[in-house]
Coordinates of C-alpha atoms in Angstrom, one line a residue:
M1 CA -11.4 69.0 -21.8
K2 CA -8.4 67.8 -23.9
V3 CA -9.2 64.3 -23.0
L4 CA -12.8 64.7 -24.2
D5 CA -11.6 66.3 -27.4
G6 CA -9.2 63.4 -27.9
A7 CA -12.0 60.9 -27.4
G8 CA -14.2 62.9 -29.7
R9 CA -11.6 62.9 -32.4
Y10 CA -11.2 59.1 -32.0
S11 CA -14.9 58.5 -32.3
H12 CA -15.1 60.6 -35.5
S13 CA -12.4 58.3 -37.0
L14 CA -14.6 55.3 -36.5
S15 CA -17.0 53.8 -38.9
P16 CA -20.7 54.9 -38.5
V17 CA -21.6 51.5 -36.9
L18 CA -18.8 51.7 -34.4
Q19 CA -19.7 55.4 -33.7
I20 CA -23.3 54.3 -32.8
I21 CA -21.9 51.6 -30.5
N22 CA -19.4 54.0 -28.9
T23 CA -22.2 56.6 -28.2
F24 CA -24.5 53.9 -26.7
L25 CA -21.8 52.6 -24.4
S26 CA -20.6 56.0 -23.2
R27 CA -24.1 57.4 -22.6
N28 CA -25.9 54.4 -21.1
L29 CA -23.2 52.2 -19.6
N30 CA -20.5 54.8 -19.0
V31 CA -17.9 52.6 -20.7
D32 CA -14.9 54.0 -22.6
F33 CA -14.8 52.3 -26.0
T34 CA -11.2 53.3 -26.3
L35 CA -10.3 51.1 -23.4
I36 CA -12.2 48.2 -24.9
S37 CA -10.3 48.6 -28.2
V38 CA -6.9 48.5 -26.3
I39 CA -7.9 45.3 -24.5
F40 CA -9.0 43.6 -27.8
A41 CA -5.6 44.6 -29.3
I42 CA -3.8 43.0 -26.4
F43 CA -5.7 39.8 -26.8
K44 CA -5.0 39.8 -30.5
F45 CA -1.2 40.0 -30.1
A46 CA -0.9 38.0 -26.9
P47 CA -0.8 34.5 -28.4
A48 CA 2.1 35.5 -30.7
A49 CA 3.9 37.0 -27.8
I50 CA 3.4 33.9 -25.6
A51 CA 4.5 31.6 -28.4
A52 CA 7.6 33.6 -28.9
A53 CA 8.4 33.6 -25.2
S54 CA 7.7 29.9 -25.0
K55 CA 10.0 29.2 -27.9
L56 CA 12.7 31.4 -26.3
G57 CA 12.2 29.6 -22.9
C58 CA 12.5 26.1 -24.6
R59 CA 15.7 27.2 -26.3
A60 CA 17.1 28.5 -23.0
Y61 CA 16.1 25.2 -21.2
G62 CA 17.6 23.1 -23.9
W63 CA 20.9 25.1 -23.6
I64 CA 20.9 24.7 -19.8
Q65 CA 20.1 21.0 -20.2
R66 CA 22.9 20.5 -22.7
F67 CA 25.6 22.3 -20.7
F68 CA 24.5 22.2 -17.1
M69 CA 22.5 19.0 -16.7
V70 CA 23.0 15.2 -17.0
S71 CA 20.4 12.5 -17.5
V72 CA 20.2 8.7 -17.5
T73 CA 17.4 6.8 -19.2
V74 CA 16.0 3.4 -18.0
P75 CA 13.9 1.2 -20.4
A76 CA 10.6 -0.1 -19.0
H77 CA 11.6 -3.8 -19.5
D78 CA 14.5 -3.4 -17.2
E79 CA 14.1 -4.4 -13.5
L80 CA 15.6 -1.1 -12.5
Y81 CA 12.5 0.7 -13.9
G82 CA 10.2 -0.7 -11.3
Q83 CA 12.8 -0.3 -8.5
V84 CA 13.0 3.5 -9.2
L85 CA 9.2 3.8 -9.3
D86 CA 8.9 1.8 -6.1
W87 CA 11.3 4.2 -4.3
L88 CA 9.7 7.3 -5.8
S89 CA 6.2 6.1 -4.6
A90 CA 7.3 5.2 -1.1
Y91 CA 9.5 8.2 -0.2
I92 CA 8.5 11.1 -2.4
L93 CA 5.0 10.9 -4.0
K94 CA 3.2 9.4 -1.0
W95 CA 3.9 12.5 1.1
R96 CA 3.6 15.2 -1.5
A97 CA 0.6 17.0 -2.9
S98 CA 0.8 16.7 -6.6
R99 CA -1.9 17.5 -9.2
S100 CA -1.2 14.6 -11.5
L101 CA -0.7 11.1 -10.0
T102 CA -1.8 7.6 -10.7
A103 CA -3.0 5.8 -7.5
R104 CA -3.4 2.1 -7.1
T105 CA -3.2 -0.5 -4.3
R106 CA -0.5 -3.0 -3.8
F107 CA 0.4 -5.8 -1.4
L108 CA 2.9 -4.8 1.3
R109 CA 6.2 -6.6 0.7
G110 CA 7.4 -8.6 3.6
A111 CA 4.4 -7.6 5.8
D112 CA 3.4 -10.5 7.9
V113 CA 0.0 -10.4 9.6
G114 CA 0.1 -11.4 13.2
L115 CA -2.6 -13.4 14.9
E116 CA -4.1 -10.5 16.8
E117 CA -4.1 -8.4 13.6
Y118 CA -5.7 -11.3 11.7
A119 CA -8.5 -11.4 14.2
T120 CA -9.3 -7.8 13.2
L121 CA -8.8 -8.2 9.5
R122 CA -10.7 -11.5 9.3
G123 CA -9.0 -12.5 6.1
R124 CA -9.4 -9.1 4.3
T125 CA -6.4 -8.3 2.1
K126 CA -4.0 -5.8 3.7
V127 CA -3.0 -3.3 1.1
D128 CA -1.3 0.0 0.8
T129 CA -1.8 2.8 -1.7
Q130 CA 0.9 3.4 -4.3
Y131 CA 1.3 6.7 -6.1
L132 CA 3.1 7.0 -9.5
P133 CA 3.9 10.0 -11.7
S134 CA 1.4 10.5 -14.5
L135 CA 3.3 11.7 -17.6
E136 CA 5.0 14.6 -15.9
S137 CA 8.4 15.5 -14.4
V138 CA 8.7 15.0 -10.6
W139 CA 11.3 17.1 -8.9
F140 CA 12.8 16.2 -5.5
F141 CA 16.1 16.5 -3.6
Y142 CA 18.3 13.6 -2.8
E143 CA 21.5 14.2 -0.8
R144 CA 21.0 18.0 -1.2
R145 CA 21.0 17.7 -5.0
P146 CA 17.9 18.4 -7.2
F147 CA 16.7 15.4 -9.3
A148 CA 13.9 15.1 -11.8
I149 CA 12.2 11.9 -12.9
K150 CA 10.0 11.8 -16.0
L151 CA 8.1 9.1 -17.8
L152 CA 8.3 9.2 -21.5
S153 CA 6.0 7.1 -23.8
D154 CA 4.3 7.1 -27.1
T155 CA 1.6 4.8 -25.8
L156 CA -0.6 4.5 -22.7
I157 CA 1.5 3.8 -19.6
A158 CA 0.3 1.1 -17.3
Y159 CA 2.1 0.0 -14.2
E160 CA 1.0 -3.3 -13.0
R161 CA 1.8 -5.0 -9.7
R162 CA 1.4 -8.8 -10.2
K163 CA 2.0 -11.1 -7.3
G164 CA 3.9 -8.4 -5.5
L165 CA 6.1 -7.3 -8.4
P166 CA 6.2 -4.1 -10.4
K167 CA 5.9 -4.6 -14.1
A168 CA 5.7 -2.0 -16.9
M169 CA 3.2 -3.0 -19.5
E170 CA 4.5 -1.7 -22.8
G171 CA 2.4 -0.6 -25.8
R172 CA 2.7 -1.6 -29.4
N173 CA 5.9 0.3 -30.1
N174 CA 7.7 -0.5 -26.8
K175 CA 9.0 3.0 -26.2
I176 CA 8.2 3.4 -22.5
T177 CA 11.2 4.9 -20.7
L178 CA 12.1 6.6 -17.4
T179 CA 14.6 9.5 -17.4
I180 CA 16.4 10.7 -14.3
T181 CA 17.9 14.2 -14.6
S182 CA 20.1 16.2 -12.3
L183 CA 22.0 19.5 -12.3
G184 CA 25.7 19.2 -12.9
R185 CA 28.1 17.8 -15.5
S186 CA 28.8 14.4 -13.8
S187 CA 26.6 11.3 -14.0
E188 CA 28.0 10.0 -10.7
P189 CA 25.1 11.4 -8.5
I190 CA 22.5 9.7 -10.7
K191 CA 24.5 6.5 -10.6
G192 CA 24.5 6.7 -6.8
F193 CA 20.8 7.3 -6.8
L194 CA 20.1 4.3 -9.0
D195 CA 22.4 2.2 -6.8
M196 CA 20.4 3.3 -3.8
C197 CA 17.1 2.4 -5.4
R198 CA 18.5 -1.0 -6.3
S199 CA 19.9 -1.6 -2.8
S200 CA 16.6 -0.6 -1.3
S201 CA 14.7 -3.0 -3.5
M202 CA 17.2 -5.8 -2.8
K203 CA 16.9 -5.3 1.0
Q204 CA 13.1 -5.7 0.7
Q205 CA 13.7 -8.9 -1.3
E206 CA 16.1 -10.6 1.1
T207 CA 13.5 -13.0 2.3
T208 CA 12.1 -13.6 -1.2
V209 CA 13.1 -15.5 -4.3
T210 CA 12.7 -13.8 -7.7
I211 CA 11.3 -16.3 -10.3
R212 CA 11.9 -15.5 -14.0
A213 CA 10.6 -17.2 -17.1
I214 CA 11.0 -16.7 -20.8
K215 CA 8.8 -14.1 -22.6
C216 CA 8.4 -12.9 -26.2
I217 CA 9.4 -9.2 -25.9
R218 CA 8.6 -8.4 -29.5
Y219 CA 8.6 -10.3 -32.8
Y220 CA 11.2 -13.1 -32.7
S221 CA 12.9 -11.5 -29.7
W222 CA 12.8 -13.3 -26.4
G223 CA 14.1 -12.6 -22.9
W224 CA 13.7 -13.3 -19.2
D225 CA 10.7 -11.8 -17.5
I226 CA 9.9 -11.6 -13.8
K227 CA 6.9 -13.8 -13.1
A228 CA 6.7 -13.9 -9.3
Q229 CA 8.4 -13.2 -6.0
K230 CA 7.9 -16.0 -3.5
T231 CA 8.9 -16.1 0.1
A232 CA 12.2 -18.1 0.4
R233 CA 11.6 -21.6 1.6
H234 CA 13.8 -22.8 4.5
M235 CA 15.7 -25.9 3.8
D236 CA 14.1 -27.5 6.9
S237 CA 10.8 -27.4 5.0
I238 CA 12.2 -29.8 2.4
H239 CA 11.5 -33.3 3.5
L240 CA 14.6 -35.1 2.3
D241 CA 17.2 -37.4 3.9
D242 CA 19.3 -35.1 6.1
A243 CA 22.6 -36.5 4.8
V244 CA 21.6 -36.0 1.2
K245 CA 20.4 -32.5 1.9
A246 CA 23.5 -31.5 3.8
N247 CA 25.7 -32.9 1.1
L248 CA 23.9 -31.0 -1.6
I249 CA 24.1 -27.7 0.3
T250 CA 27.8 -28.3 0.9
D251 CA 28.4 -29.0 -2.8
I252 CA 26.7 -25.8 -4.0
E253 CA 28.3 -23.7 -1.2
H254 CA 31.7 -25.0 -2.3
Y255 CA 30.9 -24.2 -6.0
L256 CA 29.9 -20.6 -5.2
D257 CA 33.0 -20.0 -3.2
P258 CA 35.2 -17.5 -5.1
K259 CA 38.2 -19.7 -4.5
T260 CA 36.5 -22.5 -6.5
R261 CA 35.9 -20.2 -9.4
H262 CA 39.6 -19.2 -9.3
Y263 CA 40.6 -22.9 -9.2
Y264 CA 38.5 -23.7 -12.3
N265 CA 39.7 -20.7 -14.2
S266 CA 43.4 -21.2 -13.4
R267 CA 43.1 -24.8 -14.7
H268 CA 41.0 -23.9 -17.7
I269 CA 38.0 -26.0 -16.5
P270 CA 34.6 -24.7 -17.5
Y271 CA 33.0 -23.2 -14.4
R272 CA 29.6 -24.9 -14.4
R273 CA 27.6 -27.3 -12.2
G274 CA 24.7 -29.5 -13.1
F275 CA 22.3 -31.6 -11.0
L276 CA 19.6 -34.1 -12.0
L277 CA 16.8 -34.4 -9.5
H278 CA 14.8 -37.5 -10.3
G279 CA 12.1 -39.5 -8.6
P280 CA 8.3 -40.0 -8.5
P281 CA 6.0 -37.0 -8.8
G282 CA 5.3 -35.2 -5.5
T283 CA 8.7 -35.9 -4.0
G284 CA 9.7 -32.2 -3.8
K285 CA 12.0 -31.7 -6.8
T286 CA 10.7 -28.2 -7.7
S287 CA 10.4 -27.3 -4.0
L288 CA 14.0 -28.2 -3.4
S289 CA 15.1 -26.0 -6.3
L290 CA 13.1 -23.0 -4.9
A291 CA 14.6 -23.6 -1.4
L292 CA 18.2 -23.8 -2.8
A293 CA 17.6 -20.5 -4.6
G294 CA 16.5 -18.9 -1.3
E295 CA 19.3 -20.5 0.7
F296 CA 22.0 -19.0 -1.5
G297 CA 20.3 -15.8 -2.5
L298 CA 20.0 -16.6 -6.2
D299 CA 17.3 -15.8 -8.7
L300 CA 15.5 -18.8 -10.1
Y301 CA 15.2 -19.0 -13.9
I302 CA 12.7 -21.5 -15.1
L303 CA 13.2 -22.6 -18.7
D304 CA 10.2 -24.2 -20.5
L305 CA 12.0 -25.8 -23.5
S306 CA 8.7 -26.6 -25.2
A307 CA 8.1 -22.8 -25.6
V308 CA 11.4 -22.0 -27.1
P309 CA 11.0 -21.5 -30.9
S310 CA 14.5 -22.3 -32.1
D311 CA 18.0 -23.2 -31.1
D312 CA 19.2 -19.6 -31.9
I313 CA 16.7 -18.2 -29.3
L314 CA 17.7 -20.9 -26.8
D315 CA 21.3 -19.8 -27.3
S316 CA 20.3 -16.1 -26.8
L317 CA 18.4 -17.0 -23.6
F318 CA 21.4 -18.8 -22.1
S319 CA 23.6 -15.8 -23.0
D320 CA 21.4 -13.5 -21.0
L321 CA 21.7 -15.6 -17.8
P322 CA 23.6 -13.8 -15.1
S323 CA 26.4 -15.3 -13.1
P324 CA 25.7 -16.8 -10.7
C325 CA 22.1 -17.9 -11.0
L326 CA 20.0 -21.1 -10.7
L327 CA 18.5 -22.4 -13.9
L328 CA 15.6 -25.0 -13.6
I329 CA 14.5 -27.2 -16.4
E330 CA 11.4 -29.2 -15.2
D331 CA 10.2 -32.6 -16.4
I332 CA 12.7 -32.8 -19.2
D333 CA 11.7 -36.4 -19.9
V334 CA 8.2 -35.4 -21.2
I335 CA 9.4 -32.6 -23.5
G336 CA 10.5 -35.0 -26.1
L337 CA 13.5 -33.1 -27.6
K338 CA 14.5 -34.5 -31.0
S339 CA 17.7 -34.1 -32.9
R340 CA 17.8 -31.4 -35.6
A341 CA 17.7 -34.0 -38.4
E342 CA 14.6 -35.6 -37.0
T343 CA 12.8 -32.3 -36.6
E344 CA 13.6 -31.3 -40.2
E345 CA 12.6 -34.7 -41.5
N346 CA 9.2 -34.4 -39.8
A347 CA 8.7 -31.0 -41.3
I348 CA 9.4 -32.3 -44.8
K349 CA 7.0 -35.2 -44.4
K350 CA 4.2 -32.8 -43.5
E351 CA 4.9 -30.9 -46.7
K352 CA 4.1 -27.6 -45.0
Y353 CA 5.9 -25.0 -42.8
T354 CA 6.5 -26.3 -39.3
P355 CA 8.4 -24.3 -36.7
L356 CA 11.6 -26.2 -35.9
K357 CA 11.5 -25.6 -32.1
C358 CA 14.7 -26.2 -30.1
T359 CA 16.5 -29.5 -30.5
L360 CA 18.5 -31.8 -28.3
S361 CA 21.7 -30.8 -30.0
G362 CA 20.9 -27.1 -29.5
L363 CA 20.4 -27.8 -25.7
L364 CA 23.7 -29.7 -25.5
N365 CA 25.5 -26.9 -27.2
V366 CA 24.3 -24.2 -24.8
L367 CA 25.0 -26.4 -21.8
D368 CA 28.7 -27.0 -22.5
G369 CA 29.5 -25.7 -26.0
V370 CA 32.5 -23.6 -26.8
A371 CA 30.5 -20.3 -26.4
S372 CA 28.3 -21.4 -23.5
G373 CA 28.2 -19.2 -20.4
E374 CA 29.7 -20.1 -17.0
G375 CA 28.8 -19.5 -13.4
R376 CA 25.3 -20.9 -13.4
I377 CA 23.9 -23.8 -11.5
L378 CA 21.7 -26.1 -13.6
I379 CA 19.0 -28.2 -12.1
V380 CA 17.1 -30.7 -14.3
T381 CA 14.1 -32.6 -12.9
S382 CA 12.8 -35.9 -14.3
N383 CA 10.2 -38.5 -13.2
M384 CA 11.7 -41.1 -15.6
P385 CA 15.5 -40.5 -16.0
D386 CA 15.8 -43.8 -18.0
K387 CA 14.1 -42.0 -21.0
L388 CA 16.8 -39.3 -21.1
D389 CA 19.5 -39.3 -23.7
E390 CA 22.9 -40.4 -22.4
A391 CA 24.6 -37.4 -24.0
L392 CA 22.5 -35.1 -21.7
L393 CA 23.6 -36.9 -18.6
R394 CA 27.3 -37.1 -19.1
P395 CA 29.6 -35.4 -16.6
G396 CA 30.2 -31.7 -17.5
R397 CA 26.5 -31.3 -18.2
I398 CA 25.0 -33.3 -15.3
D399 CA 27.6 -33.7 -12.5
R400 CA 25.4 -35.3 -9.9
K401 CA 22.2 -37.3 -9.9
I402 CA 20.1 -37.1 -6.7
Y403 CA 17.2 -39.4 -6.1
L404 CA 14.2 -38.0 -4.3
G405 CA 12.1 -41.0 -3.4
Y406 CA 9.2 -41.9 -1.2
I407 CA 9.1 -40.7 2.4
S408 CA 10.6 -42.6 5.3
Q409 CA 9.1 -42.8 8.8
Y410 CA 11.9 -40.7 10.2
V411 CA 11.1 -37.9 7.7
V412 CA 7.4 -38.2 8.4
E413 CA 8.1 -37.6 12.1
R414 CA 10.1 -34.5 11.2
M415 CA 7.3 -33.3 9.0
F416 CA 4.7 -33.7 11.7
L417 CA 6.8 -31.7 14.2
R418 CA 7.4 -28.9 11.6
M419 CA 3.7 -28.7 10.8
F420 CA 2.4 -28.4 14.4
E421 CA 5.2 -27.6 16.9
G422 CA 6.2 -24.2 15.6
E423 CA 2.8 -22.5 16.0
Y424 CA 1.6 -24.5 19.0
T425 CA 2.7 -22.1 21.7
Q426 CA 1.8 -18.9 19.9
Q427 CA -1.6 -20.2 18.9
N428 CA -2.5 -21.3 22.4
A429 CA -1.4 -17.9 23.9
V430 CA -3.7 -16.0 21.5
E431 CA -6.7 -18.3 21.4
G432 CA -6.7 -19.5 25.0
D433 CA -8.2 -22.6 26.6
R434 CA -10.5 -23.3 23.6
A435 CA -7.5 -23.8 21.4
K436 CA -5.9 -26.1 23.9
K437 CA -8.9 -28.3 24.0
R438 CA -9.1 -28.4 20.2
R439 CA -5.4 -29.1 19.6
G440 CA -4.9 -31.4 22.5
H441 CA -2.5 -31.6 25.5
G442 CA -0.5 -34.6 24.4
D443 CA 3.3 -34.4 24.1
M444 CA 4.1 -33.3 20.5
A445 CA 7.2 -35.5 20.1
A446 CA 5.2 -38.6 21.3
M447 CA 2.4 -37.7 18.8
A448 CA 4.9 -37.3 16.0
L449 CA 6.4 -40.7 16.7
K450 CA 3.0 -42.4 16.9
F451 CA 1.9 -40.8 13.7
S452 CA 5.1 -41.8 11.8
K453 CA 4.7 -45.5 12.9
E454 CA 1.4 -45.6 11.0
I455 CA 3.0 -44.7 7.7
P456 CA 4.5 -47.6 5.8
E457 CA 8.2 -47.1 4.7
E458 CA 8.8 -45.9 1.2
T459 CA 5.1 -45.9 0.2
F460 CA 3.9 -42.3 0.1
T461 CA 5.3 -39.1 -1.2
P462 CA 6.0 -36.1 0.9
A463 CA 3.2 -34.2 -1.0
Q464 CA 0.7 -36.8 0.1
I465 CA 1.6 -36.7 3.7
Q466 CA 1.6 -32.9 3.7
E467 CA -1.8 -32.7 2.0
Y468 CA -3.2 -35.0 4.8
L469 CA -1.7 -32.9 7.6
L470 CA -3.1 -29.7 6.2
Q471 CA -6.6 -31.1 6.8
Y472 CA -5.9 -31.1 10.5
Q473 CA -3.7 -28.1 10.9
E474 CA -5.7 -27.0 14.0
S475 CA -5.7 -30.5 15.6
P476 CA -2.7 -32.7 15.7
V477 CA -4.5 -35.2 18.0
E478 CA -7.2 -35.7 15.4
A479 CA -4.5 -36.1 12.7
V480 CA -3.0 -39.0 14.7
D481 CA -6.4 -40.6 15.4
Q482 CA -7.4 -40.6 11.7
I483 CA -4.2 -41.6 10.1
A484 CA -4.7 -45.4 10.2
G485 CA -7.9 -45.2 8.2
W486 CA -6.4 -42.8 5.7
V487 CA -3.4 -45.1 5.1
A488 CA -5.6 -48.1 4.6
K489 CA -7.8 -46.2 2.1
E490 CA -4.8 -44.9 0.1
V491 CA -3.1 -48.3 0.0
R492 CA -6.3 -49.8 -1.5
K493 CA -6.3 -47.1 -4.1
M494 CA -2.7 -47.8 -5.1
E495 CA -3.3 -51.6 -5.2
K496 CA -6.3 -51.1 -7.4
K497 CA -4.3 -48.8 -9.7
V498 CA -1.6 -51.5 -10.0
S499 CA -4.0 -54.2 -10.8
V500 CA -5.7 -52.1 -13.6
L501 CA -2.5 -50.8 -15.2
G502 CA -0.5 -54.0 -14.7
Y503 CA 2.6 -52.4 -13.0

């Protein structure tokens, strides 16, 4: 009765309209209007209460983060950025149910497709799914310690895998970062985690060569960008005179020996090494550079001098080179480097603004100037070394000149064996008698010798012979049978070219 009296007193305190609503609800729907009013009051004050609690929670988290947590930030343009995301994708996100992920396919690193597996795939690309965090913190345990990784960006984050490599695509303001956080007051656990990510990535790349080239990072700021990762070429795949090849490998091996560096430093000799690879096009100058990088586990830096805007940027690019590394400047004879005076004079004659580009003097300064770096191996390639400035070729800049000429019959024989002998047994085992009939039963060494005798000495480049053999990769017998006609045809082409050009 008291409760009814209380409700009645409450209803009399309401406005006439609310009294009518209260009477309707209580009589027809058996709903207590007092309860509805309380619920509305709660919803009215709930946002303010939640905001206050959230603000208090943020302050508490900030206090904990300041005194009980440590963090390390990695910029997107750094190689470590991709290495951390690779590890996170492979070992954490792939096996976890998360509500906010970015999924994409990628080529498997170092995954060779066998012959039996190829028969099933029939040429379809073998890919795996990669998962990446999508603008949220990802918590996990590493060595019994909690870690969090968060992507921070003011622009859309894209993570591109191009030619098997991770690459963060930055937006207009280039503010993409990755932050690793852990409980504690020491940064050593995070450093250990980053070292592990880097070691894991390096282990995957043991059979590959990282190729870097220059890139404009932002206005008038240039750096080295990863362009590709290629399978390291074995030195046996380079068709060069064995003595020249062995001597070159020994030279670089001696140069990279720590004792050699100590010898140079103790006698105040600049610790640098330069090689000029010269010869006709198609003789393997670039391939040799790639093989040397793989042989000694070095990154290959390819410098396109025609794309460098100025000597200052050229100097900055050389300063960013690690030690040791292999720096390749291709076809330097066709770049047409001029002296600084010639470049400025041409700009004045045109009577308009002309970018000065890099100059010959700028290149010479970064190669062996007072402030030039040490520990790198420089390889310069040229088809016509006679056109090069003598100042560029002097000892200290170019220490050795190696001629890569036309192929000899001995090297042709070795190339034939490499192209067919290695896969002969495996292919026959998988494909059976049909493969044997197609490829032939002849002795491989005898076929290689017969093939080489059909090739005139010092007439063709290794690239020409390899291109021919690739047409018959399933049938060495047919390659031997058809070589005489191919040689006659190619010789006629060359004779015609000589008669037309006059040389």
